[in-house]
Each structure stands twice: as C-alpha cells, then as structure tokens.
PDB file of C-alpha atoms in Angstrom:
ATOM      1  CA  UNK A   1      -0.048  -0.160   0.296  1.00 54.00           C
ATOM      2  CA  UNK A   2       1.290   3.053  -1.014  1.00 65.00           C
ATOM      3  CA  UNK A   3       1.120   6.411   1.197  1.00 65.00           C
ATOM      4  CA  UNK A   4      -1.285   9.117  -0.159  1.00 71.00           C
ATOM      5  CA  UNK A   5      -0.386  12.797   0.379  1.00 75.00           C
ATOM      6  CA  UNK A   6      -3.128  14.118   3.082  1.00 71.00           C
ATOM      7  CA  UNK A   7      -4.053  10.722   4.164  1.00 68.00           C
ATOM      8  CA  UNK A   8      -3.501   9.961   7.830  1.00 64.00           C
ATOM      9  CA  UNK A   9      -0.559   7.437   7.980  1.00 66.00           C
ATOM     10  CA  UNK A  10      -0.493   6.572  11.755  1.00 66.00           C
ATOM     11  CA  UNK A  11      -3.114   6.282  14.813  1.00 71.00           C
ATOM     12  CA  UNK A  12      -1.983   6.106  18.430  1.00 75.00           C
ATOM     13  CA  UNK A  13      -4.992   4.630  20.857  1.00 79.00           C
ATOM     14  CA  UNK A  14      -4.883   4.085  24.536  1.00 80.00           C
ATOM     15  CA  UNK A  15      -7.516   1.602  25.122  1.00 81.00           C
ATOM     16  CA  UNK A  16      -9.150  -0.206  28.175  1.00 78.00           C
ATOM     17  CA  UNK A  17      -9.094  -3.639  27.068  1.00 81.00           C
ATOM     18  CA  UNK A  18      -6.172  -4.752  24.511  1.00 84.00           C
ATOM     19  CA  UNK A  19      -7.642  -8.161  23.464  1.00 88.00           C
ATOM     20  CA  UNK A  20     -11.128  -6.243  22.432  1.00 89.00           C
ATOM     21  CA  UNK A  21      -9.132  -3.946  20.384  1.00 88.00           C
ATOM     22  CA  UNK A  22      -7.161  -6.332  18.685  1.00 91.00           C
ATOM     23  CA  UNK A  23     -10.159  -8.325  17.836  1.00 95.00           C
ATOM     24  CA  UNK A  24     -12.117  -5.420  16.406  1.00 94.00           C
ATOM     25  CA  UNK A  25      -9.642  -3.691  14.811  1.00 92.00           C
ATOM     26  CA  UNK A  26      -8.266  -7.349  13.226  1.00 95.00           C
ATOM     27  CA  UNK A  27     -11.837  -7.772  11.902  1.00 96.00           C
ATOM     28  CA  UNK A  28     -12.851  -4.323  10.336  1.00 95.00           C
ATOM     29  CA  UNK A  29      -9.283  -3.454   9.254  1.00 92.00           C
ATOM     30  CA  UNK A  30      -7.261  -6.573   8.585  1.00 94.00           C
ATOM     31  CA  UNK A  31      -4.589  -5.325  11.188  1.00 93.00           C
ATOM     32  CA  UNK A  32      -2.389  -7.718  12.854  1.00 94.00           C
ATOM     33  CA  UNK A  33      -0.270  -6.874  16.380  1.00 92.00           C
ATOM     34  CA  UNK A  34       3.063  -7.589  17.899  1.00 89.00           C
ATOM     35  CA  UNK A  35       4.831  -6.105  20.949  1.00 86.00           C
ATOM     36  CA  UNK A  36       6.376  -2.971  20.364  1.00 81.00           C
ATOM     37  CA  UNK A  37       9.623  -1.982  21.411  1.00 79.00           C
ATOM     38  CA  UNK A  38       8.469   0.899  23.912  1.00 74.00           C
ATOM     39  CA  UNK A  39       7.525  -1.238  26.617  1.00 74.00           C
ATOM     40  CA  UNK A  40       5.168  -3.228  28.537  1.00 75.00           C
ATOM     41  CA  UNK A  41       1.683  -2.984  27.550  1.00 76.00           C
ATOM     42  CA  UNK A  42       2.280  -1.147  24.118  1.00 84.00           C
ATOM     43  CA  UNK A  43       1.478  -2.879  20.931  1.00 88.00           C
ATOM     44  CA  UNK A  44       2.126  -1.717  17.590  1.00 88.00           C
ATOM     45  CA  UNK A  45      -0.462  -2.825  14.566  1.00 89.00           C
ATOM     46  CA  UNK A  46       0.388  -3.564  10.943  1.00 89.00           C
ATOM     47  CA  UNK A  47      -1.201  -3.805   7.681  1.00 90.00           C
ATOM     48  CA  UNK A  48       0.248  -5.926   4.906  1.00 89.00           C
ATOM     49  CA  UNK A  49       3.780  -5.857   7.000  1.00 88.00           C
ATOM     50  CA  UNK A  50       3.582  -2.095   7.443  1.00 85.00           C
ATOM     51  CA  UNK A  51       3.070  -0.516  10.787  1.00 85.00           C
ATOM     52  CA  UNK A  52      -0.135   1.745  11.216  1.00 84.00           C
ATOM     53  CA  UNK A  53      -0.797   2.111  14.580  1.00 85.00           C
ATOM     54  CA  UNK A  54       0.469   1.995  17.907  1.00 85.00           C
ATOM     55  CA  UNK A  55      -1.472   1.487  21.439  1.00 85.00           C
ATOM     56  CA  UNK A  56      -1.434   0.507  25.151  1.00 83.00           C
ATOM     57  CA  UNK A  57      -3.649  -0.012  28.117  1.00 77.00           C
ATOM     58  CA  UNK A  58      -2.842   2.632  29.997  1.00 66.00           C
ATOM     59  CA  UNK A  59      -6.594   3.886  30.285  1.00 52.00           C
ATOM     60  CA  UNK A  60      -7.326   1.754  33.267  1.00 57.00           C
ATOM     61  CA  UNK A  61      -4.226   2.413  35.379  1.00 58.00           C
ATOM     62  CA  UNK A  62      -4.695   5.962  34.714  1.00 57.00           C
ATOM     63  CA  UNK A  63      -8.276   5.794  35.096  1.00 62.00           C
ATOM     64  CA  UNK A  64      -8.725   7.865  32.038  1.00 58.00           C
ATOM     65  CA  UNK A  65     -12.410   7.595  29.941  1.00 60.00           C
ATOM     66  CA  UNK A  66     -12.452   5.614  26.989  1.00 56.00           C
ATOM     67  CA  UNK A  67     -15.223   6.722  24.647  1.00 56.00           C
TER      68      UNK A  67
END
C-alpha cells in the first residue's frame, strides 16, 4: 500500500481492553499485532507488513475515560 498525500498514516490509541481492541481492528481493518519496543503494555498494529498504529492499555491505570 502506497502512501497518499493528505491521508492519515498513523493512529495512536489508549485503550482499556487490549484483547477486545485487537479483535475489533483485526476484523474491521485487517490489522495484525506485535509487541512494541516501547515497553510493557504497548502494541504495534500492522497492515500488509507495515506499521499503521500503536496502542497501550494505560487507560485503566490512569483512570482515563474511553469513548
């Protein structure tokens, strides 16, 4: 997949439920997931082998609302 000028190329999420997040984005966008070098709790999503998003489960420990 080639980049297109003006189109977002990265998403960063803070989530409450890592497993539910991975199941949803895998089904909807075809993403796959790996551990991130950023540390424990961080994951990287890829599409066709290219990184497209990162997320972590910090919302629970930080008591952040998730909408």
